[in-house]
Short mmCIF file of C-alpha atoms in Angstrom, two decimals:
data_model
loop_
_atom_site.label_atom_id
_atom_site.label_comp_id
_atom_site.label_asym_id
_atom_site.label_seq_id
_atom_site.Cartn_x
_atom_site.Cartn_y
_atom_site.Cartn_z
CA MET A 413 -0.05 0.03 -0.14
CA THR A 414 1.47 3.45 -0.88
CA ALA A 415 1.48 6.43 1.27
CA ASP A 416 -1.29 8.13 -0.62
CA ALA A 417 -3.36 4.98 -0.26
CA MET A 418 -2.78 5.19 3.31
CA ASN A 419 -3.88 8.72 3.57
CA GLU A 420 -7.02 7.99 1.75
CA LYS A 421 -8.23 5.96 4.66
CA LYS A 422 -9.04 9.42 6.41
CA GLY A 423 -7.88 8.48 10.03
CA SER A 424 -9.28 4.75 9.74
CA GLY A 425 -6.38 3.96 12.18
CA GLU A 426 -5.06 1.23 9.70
CA PRO A 427 -1.30 1.63 9.47
CA ARG A 428 0.55 1.04 6.36
CA ASN A 429 2.53 -2.00 7.56
CA ARG A 430 -0.38 -3.81 9.34
CA GLY A 431 -0.47 -6.41 6.84
CA SER A 432 3.15 -7.18 7.39
CA LEU A 433 2.32 -8.14 10.98
CA GLU A 434 -0.46 -10.37 10.07
CA SER A 435 1.46 -11.92 7.39
CA SER A 436 4.32 -12.72 9.69
CA ASN A 437 2.19 -15.28 11.53
CA THR A 438 1.83 -17.11 8.30
CA CYS A 439 5.47 -17.07 7.72
CA ASP A 440 6.02 -18.44 11.26
CA GLU A 441 3.43 -21.17 10.68
CA ASN A 442 4.70 -22.30 7.13
CA GLU A 443 7.37 -24.85 7.82
CA ASN A 444 8.33 -24.91 4.22
CA MET A 445 9.37 -21.22 4.15
CA ASP A 446 12.98 -20.86 3.32
CA SER A 447 15.09 -20.10 6.40
CA THR A 448 17.21 -17.52 4.74
CA VAL A 449 14.33 -14.96 4.87
CA LYS A 450 14.44 -15.13 8.69
CA LEU A 451 16.75 -13.35 11.03
CA LYS A 452 19.24 -15.95 12.72
CA ARG A 453 19.01 -16.19 16.49
CA GLU A 454 22.68 -15.44 17.27
CA ILE A 455 22.60 -13.12 20.08
CA GLY A 456 23.21 -14.99 23.37
CA LEU A 457 22.62 -13.89 26.90
CA VAL A 458 26.18 -12.35 27.35
CA ARG A 459 25.89 -10.07 24.31
CA ALA A 460 22.35 -9.14 25.23
CA VAL A 461 23.67 -8.00 28.61
CA SER A 462 26.48 -5.96 26.84
CA LEU A 463 23.97 -4.47 24.51
CA ILE A 464 21.96 -3.09 27.35
CA ILE A 465 24.83 -1.97 29.50
CA GLY A 466 26.60 -0.29 26.56
CA ALA A 467 23.49 1.78 25.49
CA MET A 468 22.56 2.77 29.03
CA ILE A 469 25.86 4.15 30.42
CA GLY A 470 26.42 7.42 28.62
CA SER A 471 26.75 11.07 29.33
CA GLY A 472 23.85 11.09 31.96
CA ILE A 473 25.89 9.78 34.94
CA PHE A 474 28.30 12.73 34.50
CA ILE A 475 25.63 15.47 34.53
CA SER A 476 22.43 13.99 36.20
CA PRO A 477 23.73 13.66 39.90
CA LYS A 478 23.54 17.43 40.24
CA GLY A 479 20.03 17.64 38.98
CA VAL A 480 18.86 14.59 41.18
CA LEU A 481 20.40 16.16 44.44
CA LEU A 482 19.11 19.47 43.83
CA ALA A 483 15.52 18.13 43.53
CA THR A 484 15.65 15.78 46.51
CA ASN A 485 17.75 18.17 48.75
CA SER A 486 19.66 15.31 50.55
CA VAL A 487 22.39 12.70 49.74
CA GLY A 488 20.22 9.78 51.06
CA MET A 489 17.10 10.54 49.08
CA SER A 490 19.14 11.23 46.03
CA LEU A 491 20.49 7.64 46.30
CA VAL A 492 16.96 6.30 46.77
CA VAL A 493 15.81 8.13 43.58
CA TRP A 494 18.62 6.49 41.59
CA PHE A 495 17.46 3.11 42.71
CA ILE A 496 13.79 3.83 41.96
CA CYS A 497 14.80 5.07 38.42
CA ALA A 498 16.57 1.65 37.93
CA VAL A 499 13.27 -0.07 38.88
CA VAL A 500 11.06 1.92 36.61
CA SER A 501 13.64 1.49 33.59
CA SER A 502 13.40 -2.42 34.22
CA LEU A 503 9.62 -2.35 33.75
CA GLY A 504 9.92 -0.16 30.68
CA ALA A 505 12.52 -2.49 29.24
CA MET A 506 10.41 -5.57 29.67
CA CYS A 507 7.34 -3.82 28.07
CA PHE A 508 9.47 -2.65 24.97
CA ALA A 509 10.88 -6.19 24.69
CA GLU A 510 7.46 -7.65 24.11
CA LEU A 511 6.54 -4.77 21.75
CA GLY A 512 9.59 -5.48 19.78
CA ALA A 513 8.67 -8.92 19.12
CA VAL A 514 5.11 -8.12 17.97
CA VAL A 515 6.14 -5.27 15.91
CA PRO A 516 9.59 -6.01 14.61
CA LEU A 517 9.74 -3.13 12.10
CA ALA A 518 12.14 -0.09 11.73
CA GLY A 519 10.89 2.94 13.72
CA GLY A 520 10.54 1.44 17.18
CA PRO A 521 8.00 3.64 19.28
CA TYR A 522 6.66 5.15 16.07
CA GLN A 523 5.57 1.74 14.76
CA TYR A 524 4.17 0.64 18.16
CA ALA A 525 1.86 3.66 18.26
CA LEU A 526 0.89 3.30 14.48
CA HIS A 527 -0.16 -0.34 14.84
CA ALA A 528 -1.73 0.12 18.34
CA TYR A 529 -3.61 3.40 17.80
CA GLY A 530 -3.57 4.31 14.05
CA ASN A 531 -2.35 6.92 11.92
CA LEU A 532 -2.75 10.01 13.91
CA PRO A 533 -1.13 8.81 17.14
CA GLY A 534 1.55 7.19 15.03
CA PHE A 535 2.33 10.48 13.25
CA MET A 536 2.40 12.29 16.59
CA VAL A 537 4.84 10.03 17.91
CA ALA A 538 7.04 10.51 14.81
CA TRP A 539 6.65 14.21 14.96
CA SER A 540 7.58 14.32 18.67
CA LEU A 541 10.56 12.05 18.24
CA VAL A 542 11.77 13.91 15.14
CA VAL A 543 11.16 17.52 16.36
CA ILE A 544 11.47 17.23 20.15
CA MET A 545 12.90 14.06 21.81
CA MET A 546 15.69 12.93 19.51
CA PRO A 547 17.25 16.36 18.78
CA ALA A 548 16.89 17.04 22.49
CA GLY A 549 18.90 13.96 23.31
CA VAL A 550 21.50 15.03 20.78
CA ALA A 551 21.62 18.47 22.34
CA MET A 552 21.92 17.35 26.01
CA THR A 553 24.67 15.00 25.24
CA ALA A 554 26.57 17.94 23.27
CA ILE A 555 25.97 20.26 26.20
CA THR A 556 27.46 17.65 28.50
CA LEU A 557 30.42 17.38 26.13
CA GLY A 558 30.75 21.08 25.85
CA THR A 559 30.60 21.59 29.75
CA TYR A 560 33.35 19.11 30.53
CA THR A 561 35.56 20.28 27.55
CA SER A 562 35.25 23.94 28.40
CA ASP A 563 35.90 23.26 32.10
CA TYR A 564 39.04 21.52 31.21
CA VAL A 565 40.49 23.87 28.80
CA ILE A 566 39.53 27.07 30.43
CA PRO A 567 41.60 27.63 33.58
CA GLY A 568 40.14 28.89 36.74
CA ASP A 569 37.75 28.18 39.51
CA CYS A 570 34.72 29.70 37.91
CA ALA A 571 32.26 27.78 35.86
CA PRO A 572 32.88 28.21 32.03
CA PRO A 573 30.85 30.97 30.28
CA ARG A 574 27.60 29.63 28.60
CA GLU A 575 28.97 30.78 25.34
CA ALA A 576 31.93 28.64 25.47
CA ILE A 577 29.80 25.45 26.27
CA GLN A 578 27.45 26.37 23.43
CA LEU A 579 30.48 26.70 21.03
CA PHE A 580 32.07 23.42 22.00
CA ALA A 581 28.71 21.63 21.91
CA ILE A 582 27.76 23.03 18.37
CA LEU A 583 31.23 22.23 16.97
CA SER A 584 30.94 18.68 18.27
CA VAL A 585 27.59 18.25 16.62
CA MET A 586 28.86 19.52 13.21
CA LEU A 587 31.85 17.33 13.46
CA ILE A 588 29.91 14.23 14.13
CA VAL A 589 27.38 14.98 11.58
CA PHE A 590 30.21 15.22 9.12
CA ILE A 591 31.38 11.81 10.16
CA ASN A 592 28.03 10.27 10.09
CA CYS A 593 27.55 11.56 6.54
CA VAL A 594 30.81 10.32 5.38
CA SER A 595 30.34 6.72 6.52
CA VAL A 596 28.00 4.87 8.79
CA ARG A 597 30.65 2.21 9.23
CA VAL A 598 33.21 4.77 10.36
CA ALA A 599 30.73 6.45 12.78
CA SER A 600 29.61 3.16 14.35
CA GLY A 601 33.08 1.92 14.68
CA LEU A 602 34.35 5.23 16.59
CA SER A 603 31.40 4.88 18.81
CA VAL A 604 32.33 1.55 19.94
CA VAL A 605 36.01 2.47 20.40
CA PHE A 606 35.23 5.52 22.33
CA SER A 607 32.71 3.73 24.41
CA GLY A 608 35.61 2.13 26.50
CA ALA A 609 36.58 5.66 27.79
CA LYS A 610 33.37 5.62 29.90
CA VAL A 611 34.19 2.49 31.49
CA ILE A 612 37.68 3.70 32.42
CA ALA A 613 36.41 6.99 33.64
CA LEU A 614 33.84 5.50 35.91
CA MET A 615 36.11 2.64 37.16
CA VAL A 616 38.67 5.39 38.32
CA ILE A 617 35.90 7.37 40.00
CA ILE A 618 34.45 4.26 41.86
CA ILE A 619 37.87 2.89 42.92
CA ALA A 620 38.90 6.53 44.10
CA GLY A 621 35.61 6.61 46.00
CA LEU A 622 36.12 3.21 47.51
CA VAL A 623 39.50 4.12 48.84
CA LYS A 624 37.92 7.14 50.51
CA VAL A 625 35.29 4.96 51.99
CA PHE A 626 37.89 2.68 53.61
CA GLN A 627 39.77 5.78 54.85
CA GLY A 628 36.54 6.72 56.68
CA HIS A 629 35.29 9.64 54.60
CA THR A 630 31.67 8.80 55.01
CA GLU A 631 30.20 11.75 56.93
CA TYR A 632 27.85 12.85 54.12
CA LEU A 633 26.65 9.01 53.78
CA ASP A 634 25.78 8.38 57.38
CA PRO A 635 22.06 7.31 57.42
CA SER A 636 21.53 9.30 60.66
CA VAL A 637 22.16 12.52 58.66
CA SER A 638 22.14 11.68 55.06
CA PHE A 639 18.20 12.21 54.77
CA GLU A 640 18.26 15.49 56.56
CA GLY A 641 16.28 18.21 54.67
CA SER A 642 14.82 15.86 52.16
CA THR A 643 12.11 17.44 49.82
CA THR A 644 8.83 16.74 51.54
CA GLN A 645 6.59 17.55 48.56
CA PHE A 646 5.87 14.27 46.83
CA LEU A 647 5.17 16.25 43.43
CA GLY A 648 8.57 17.87 43.73
CA TYR A 649 10.28 14.68 42.94
CA GLY A 650 9.17 14.85 39.33
CA LEU A 651 12.35 16.76 38.29
CA ALA A 652 14.58 14.37 40.14
CA PHE A 653 13.21 11.46 38.22
CA TYR A 654 13.63 13.42 35.03
CA ASN A 655 17.39 13.64 35.72
CA GLY A 656 17.85 10.19 36.97
CA LEU A 657 15.91 8.46 34.09
CA TRP A 658 17.80 10.50 31.64
CA ALA A 659 20.94 8.88 32.94
CA TYR A 660 19.15 5.30 32.62
CA ALA A 661 17.98 5.86 28.87
CA GLY A 662 19.00 3.29 26.56
CA TRP A 663 17.23 0.29 28.12
CA GLU A 664 14.85 0.03 25.08
CA ILE A 665 17.96 -1.23 22.84
CA LEU A 666 17.02 -4.72 23.55
CA ASN A 667 13.60 -4.55 21.76
CA SER A 668 15.49 -3.85 18.37
CA VAL A 669 17.03 -7.31 18.35
CA THR A 670 14.23 -9.56 19.97
CA GLU A 671 13.95 -11.81 16.75
CA GLU A 672 17.85 -12.32 16.89
CA LEU A 673 17.85 -13.41 20.51
CA LYS A 674 18.51 -17.08 21.39
CA ASN A 675 15.78 -18.36 23.55
CA PRO A 676 14.14 -14.91 24.08
CA GLY A 677 11.67 -16.21 26.43
CA ARG A 678 14.54 -17.06 28.96
CA ASN A 679 17.31 -14.52 27.96
CA ILE A 680 15.13 -11.31 27.69
CA PRO A 681 14.13 -11.15 31.40
CA LEU A 682 17.71 -12.49 32.43
CA ALA A 683 19.41 -9.89 30.37
CA ILE A 684 17.16 -7.05 31.84
CA GLY A 685 17.67 -8.70 35.42
CA ILE A 686 21.41 -8.66 34.84
CA ALA A 687 22.07 -5.59 33.00
CA ILE A 688 20.01 -2.92 34.78
CA PRO A 689 21.13 -4.11 38.32
CA ALA A 690 24.79 -3.84 37.05
CA VAL A 691 24.21 -0.22 35.75
CA THR A 692 22.53 0.53 38.94
CA ILE A 693 25.39 -0.68 41.08
CA ILE A 694 27.76 1.43 38.87
CA TYR A 695 25.58 4.54 39.16
CA LEU A 696 25.11 4.19 43.04
CA LEU A 697 28.95 3.60 43.52
CA THR A 698 29.52 6.56 41.34
CA ASN A 699 27.39 9.00 43.37
CA ILE A 700 28.73 7.44 46.73
CA ALA A 701 32.30 8.30 45.44
CA TYR A 702 31.16 11.90 44.71
CA PHE A 703 29.89 12.12 48.43
CA THR A 704 33.10 10.69 49.89
CA THR A 705 34.81 13.79 48.71
CA LEU A 706 32.37 16.51 47.90
CA SER A 707 29.64 17.96 50.12
CA PRO A 708 26.12 18.39 48.86
CA THR A 709 26.87 22.13 48.57
CA GLU A 710 30.26 21.65 46.65
CA LEU A 711 28.64 19.11 44.29
CA LEU A 712 25.76 21.52 43.50
CA ALA A 713 28.26 24.37 42.96
CA SER A 714 30.35 22.34 40.54
CA SER A 715 29.75 22.82 36.86
CA ALA A 716 31.44 19.52 36.02
CA VAL A 717 31.24 17.09 39.11
CA ALA A 718 33.55 14.48 37.82
CA VAL A 719 36.24 17.10 37.12
CA THR A 720 35.80 18.53 40.56
CA PHE A 721 36.01 15.14 42.05
CA ALA A 722 39.23 14.34 40.02
CA GLU A 723 40.84 17.39 41.17
CA ARG A 724 40.34 16.50 44.85
CA THR A 725 41.41 12.89 44.67
CA LEU A 726 43.67 12.13 41.79
CA GLY A 727 46.28 15.02 41.97
CA PRO A 728 48.44 15.14 38.90
CA MET A 729 46.41 12.42 37.45
CA ALA A 730 43.07 14.49 37.52
CA TRP A 731 43.26 15.02 33.84
CA VAL A 732 42.33 11.28 33.13
CA ILE A 733 38.74 11.85 34.34
CA PRO A 734 37.90 14.96 32.07
CA VAL A 735 39.57 13.49 29.08
CA GLY A 736 37.73 10.09 29.70
CA VAL A 737 34.42 11.91 30.04
CA CYS A 738 34.94 13.91 26.83
CA ILE A 739 35.91 10.87 24.73
CA SER A 740 32.92 8.83 26.23
CA THR A 741 30.48 11.69 25.67
CA PHE A 742 31.83 12.07 22.19
CA GLY A 743 31.39 8.48 21.43
CA ASN A 744 27.83 8.63 22.94
CA LEU A 745 27.01 11.66 20.66
CA LEU A 746 28.23 9.59 17.70
CA GLY A 747 25.74 6.86 18.50
CA ASN A 748 22.91 9.43 19.14
CA ILE A 749 23.39 11.10 15.81
CA LEU A 750 23.76 7.79 14.06
CA ALA A 751 20.51 6.33 15.40
CA SER A 752 18.26 9.47 15.76
CA PRO A 753 17.63 10.22 12.18
CA ARG A 754 16.24 6.79 11.51
CA ILE A 755 12.98 7.62 13.02
CA ALA A 756 12.60 10.53 10.36
CA PHE A 757 13.67 8.21 7.86
CA ALA A 758 11.22 5.51 8.67
CA ALA A 759 8.32 8.14 9.01
CA GLY A 760 9.38 9.68 5.67
CA ARG A 761 8.78 6.18 3.95
CA GLU A 762 5.39 5.93 5.61
CA GLY A 763 4.44 9.32 4.18
CA HIS A 764 4.33 10.84 7.66
CA MET A 765 7.25 13.16 7.18
CA LEU A 766 8.68 15.00 4.14
CA LYS A 767 9.43 12.53 1.43
CA VAL A 768 13.14 13.78 1.13
CA LEU A 769 13.82 12.47 4.67
CA SER A 770 13.35 8.91 3.41
CA MET A 771 16.00 9.38 0.73
CA ILE A 772 19.67 8.18 1.24
CA ASN A 773 22.84 9.50 -0.30
CA VAL A 774 23.56 7.42 -3.50
CA LYS A 775 27.40 7.40 -2.81
CA ARG A 776 27.49 6.96 1.12
CA LEU A 777 24.08 5.13 1.56
CA THR A 778 23.40 7.37 4.53
CA PRO A 779 20.00 9.10 5.20
CA LEU A 780 21.74 12.60 4.78
CA PRO A 781 18.56 14.81 4.86
CA ALA A 782 17.43 13.23 8.05
CA ILE A 783 20.63 13.44 9.75
CA VAL A 784 20.99 17.24 8.85
CA LEU A 785 17.65 17.90 10.04
CA GLN A 786 18.16 16.44 13.31
CA ALA A 787 21.48 18.34 13.70
CA ILE A 788 19.79 21.73 12.78
CA ILE A 789 17.16 21.31 15.32
CA ALA A 790 19.68 20.15 18.14
CA ILE A 791 21.89 23.26 17.39
CA ILE A 792 18.84 25.53 17.79
CA LEU A 793 17.97 23.88 21.13
CA ILE A 794 21.64 24.26 22.33
CA LEU A 795 21.40 28.05 21.37
CA LEU A 796 18.03 28.58 23.11
CA GLY A 797 18.29 26.56 26.34
CA ASP A 798 20.57 24.88 28.80
CA PHE A 799 20.66 21.31 29.91
CA ASN A 800 17.92 21.59 32.48
CA SER A 801 15.47 23.46 30.34
CA ILE A 802 15.96 21.11 27.45
CA LEU A 803 15.58 18.13 29.84
CA LYS A 804 12.13 19.25 31.16
CA PHE A 805 11.12 20.22 27.53
CA ALA A 806 11.81 16.80 26.16
CA SER A 807 11.10 14.63 29.07
CA PHE A 808 7.61 16.00 29.46
CA VAL A 809 6.86 14.94 25.85
CA SER A 810 8.74 11.61 26.09
CA TYR A 811 6.54 10.42 28.95
CA ILE A 812 3.35 11.23 27.18
CA PHE A 813 4.47 8.74 24.46
CA HIS A 814 6.17 6.38 26.65
CA GLY A 815 2.93 5.84 28.56
CA ALA A 816 1.21 5.28 25.38
CA ALA A 817 3.62 2.74 24.23
CA PHE A 818 3.39 0.83 27.48
CA MET A 819 -0.29 0.55 27.19
CA ALA A 820 0.23 -0.58 23.58
CA VAL A 821 1.42 -3.73 25.18
CA LEU A 822 -2.25 -4.57 26.17
CA ILE A 823 -3.91 -3.12 23.11
CA LEU A 824 -1.67 -5.13 20.77
CA ARG A 825 -2.52 -8.40 22.65
CA ARG A 826 -6.26 -7.82 21.88
CA LYS A 827 -5.42 -6.77 18.21
CA TYR A 828 -2.91 -9.55 17.52
CA PRO A 829 -3.78 -12.29 19.94
CA ASP A 830 -2.27 -14.96 17.71
CA LYS A 831 1.12 -13.20 17.10
CA PRO A 832 4.02 -15.23 18.61
CA ARG A 833 5.28 -13.59 21.72
CA PRO A 834 8.53 -15.12 22.94
CA PHE A 835 8.43 -12.90 25.96
CA ARG A 836 5.28 -11.78 27.77
CA VAL A 837 5.11 -9.34 30.57
CA ASN A 838 2.71 -9.58 33.57
CA VAL A 839 -0.43 -7.42 32.83
CA LEU A 840 0.35 -5.24 35.81
CA ILE A 841 3.77 -4.24 34.50
CA PRO A 842 2.41 -1.97 31.70
CA ILE A 843 -0.30 -0.63 33.80
CA PHE A 844 2.13 0.41 36.55
CA ALA A 845 4.60 1.80 34.12
CA THR A 846 1.85 3.89 32.45
CA ALA A 847 0.83 5.18 35.90
CA VAL A 848 4.51 6.12 36.53
CA CYS A 849 4.44 8.15 33.21
CA VAL A 850 1.30 9.85 34.16
CA PHE A 851 3.04 10.99 37.43
CA MET A 852 5.92 12.09 35.42
CA ILE A 853 3.77 14.24 33.19
CA LEU A 854 1.58 15.80 36.00
CA ALA A 855 4.11 16.29 38.79
CA PRO A 856 6.30 18.88 37.40
CA LEU A 857 3.26 20.67 35.96
CA ILE A 858 1.58 20.94 39.29
CA ALA A 859 4.69 21.49 41.52
CA ALA A 860 6.87 23.85 39.34
CA PRO A 861 5.14 24.76 36.00
CA THR A 862 7.57 26.52 33.48
CA LEU A 863 7.43 27.67 30.02
CA GLU A 864 9.28 24.59 28.90
CA TYR A 865 6.10 22.53 29.19
CA LEU A 866 4.08 25.36 27.35
CA TYR A 867 6.67 25.21 24.43
CA ALA A 868 6.27 21.32 24.29
CA LEU A 869 2.41 21.58 24.15
CA VAL A 870 2.61 24.24 21.39
CA LEU A 871 4.97 22.01 19.24
CA LEU A 872 2.61 19.15 19.82
CA ALA A 873 -0.40 21.20 18.64
CA ILE A 874 1.62 22.25 15.54
CA GLY A 875 2.14 18.75 14.86
CA LEU A 876 -1.60 18.06 15.05
CA VAL A 877 -2.18 20.87 12.56
CA VAL A 878 0.34 19.42 10.17
CA TYR A 879 -1.29 16.00 10.28
CA LEU A 880 -4.73 17.25 9.68
CA VAL A 881 -3.63 19.46 6.75
CA PHE A 882 -0.82 17.60 5.04
CA VAL A 883 -1.48 13.85 5.96
CA TRP A 884 -5.04 13.48 6.64
CA GLY A 885 -6.19 16.30 4.37
CA LYS A 886 -3.58 15.52 1.73
CA ARG A 887 -2.97 19.15 1.19
CA GLN A 888 0.40 19.82 -0.73
CA LEU A 889 2.21 23.04 -0.94
CA PRO A 890 2.67 24.36 -4.46
CA PHE A 891 6.55 24.48 -4.19
CA MET A 892 6.81 20.98 -2.38
CA ASN A 893 7.90 19.12 -5.50
CA GLN A 894 10.50 21.76 -6.35
CA MET A 895 11.87 21.72 -3.02
CA THR A 896 12.22 17.98 -2.79
CA LEU A 897 14.01 18.07 -6.21
CA PHE A 898 16.31 20.86 -4.67
CA TYR A 899 17.23 18.87 -1.58
CA GLN A 900 17.82 15.82 -3.82
CA LYS A 901 20.37 17.66 -5.99
CA LEU A 902 21.79 19.30 -2.85
CA PHE A 903 22.38 16.10 -0.92
CA LEU A 904 22.72 13.57 -3.88
CA VAL A 905 20.03 11.45 -2.51
CA SER A 906 17.31 9.16 -4.05
CA PRO A 907 14.35 7.18 -2.59
CA SER A 908 15.23 4.13 -0.71
CA ARG A 909 13.72 0.67 -0.91
CA TYR A 910 12.24 -1.53 1.94
#
């Protein structure tokens, strides 16, 4: 079915690829089907665990501790929030694992909404991912890189100027876009190589912290005083969870390889049960290490917590931490810019985004227009906001659609009851996960409403108008064909095939 045919349904809720889901049952049941058309189950438990850990540990742990502490107002409660974030991430990972098996199509959350709810919700998810969430993730990672880079290269005890952070962040985005445009293989290879730096940096911090613990520097960790001053307003914890859950982002990676897992019914819950606790231990030990050396006041005053910690504990070797963090964050940014445009690419092929976004460069075979679009939006966000404002802006939207994705688990069970599910979550898990998302949406709005939430709602409203006019209404601007042709020539791209 073509995109035009899909639009003629006028909001019928039948996604373009629904037939592919139904036909997949037939393929599974046909024992004579050639095995070469099926993905091979080659990913075992160890590799599945490695995938989750590698995706989750990124720039968040180097920037989020400050935000969590600021919102909770005590060392003890900040550690509790880090643990709760791990539990919530585990529930989300299990829901997405089932969704990945039921809808094994490119586009992830976009495809889940498309098949569970129909065209309009599917479009709104794609719009939010392309215009808000994905560019915001790139922008926040770039700001983290800019913060640590400027803090390291600019001497002095004062926080680096915002302009310096923005400059380094924008330059890093432009460099990584260039790398991604030249070669996906080079970009993915560098991402893997650089990811080792984050492990080294975190291990150095944890070991230094454990040494401090054995030396008796635990005054801020004493349970008798560590919870003093904790925030008493329940709704005020929304911002703490925004920061903590940002650091845990990446748990959804396993749903993209569900069909390639060996014994998924056993290995999916095991991989989640091993990887997320492992990341939780690393994050808790890292935070404990910070508090063995820095008081809560000192941590909140630091623009780059890991750098301040290194200066206090490592002496002449303090440079290891900022360099490791910068390399790690650069690798994380590489991965973000590599993966983010694929949503715009998939939505463009469905007719839910500009057609040119579904095109690939004829020489490099990269989705160049989608990559450039994501970079432009990310740079605009870097220029207009700081880390916390972008976090609130993007997280508010992300939990709307995460909640919808979690409920899609139950909806797809009703729509496709015969679809093979190598892994099924308990029915209470998506319900509880959705309730958490509702809290994450409402709590910050009630406790501390800011303009960032209004901006997010305005962009969602614009997305609704775009859908009604250009997708459902099938209107086309008179210059659209000429614009598509111009960008085809500019980027040397042509339509891609499924």
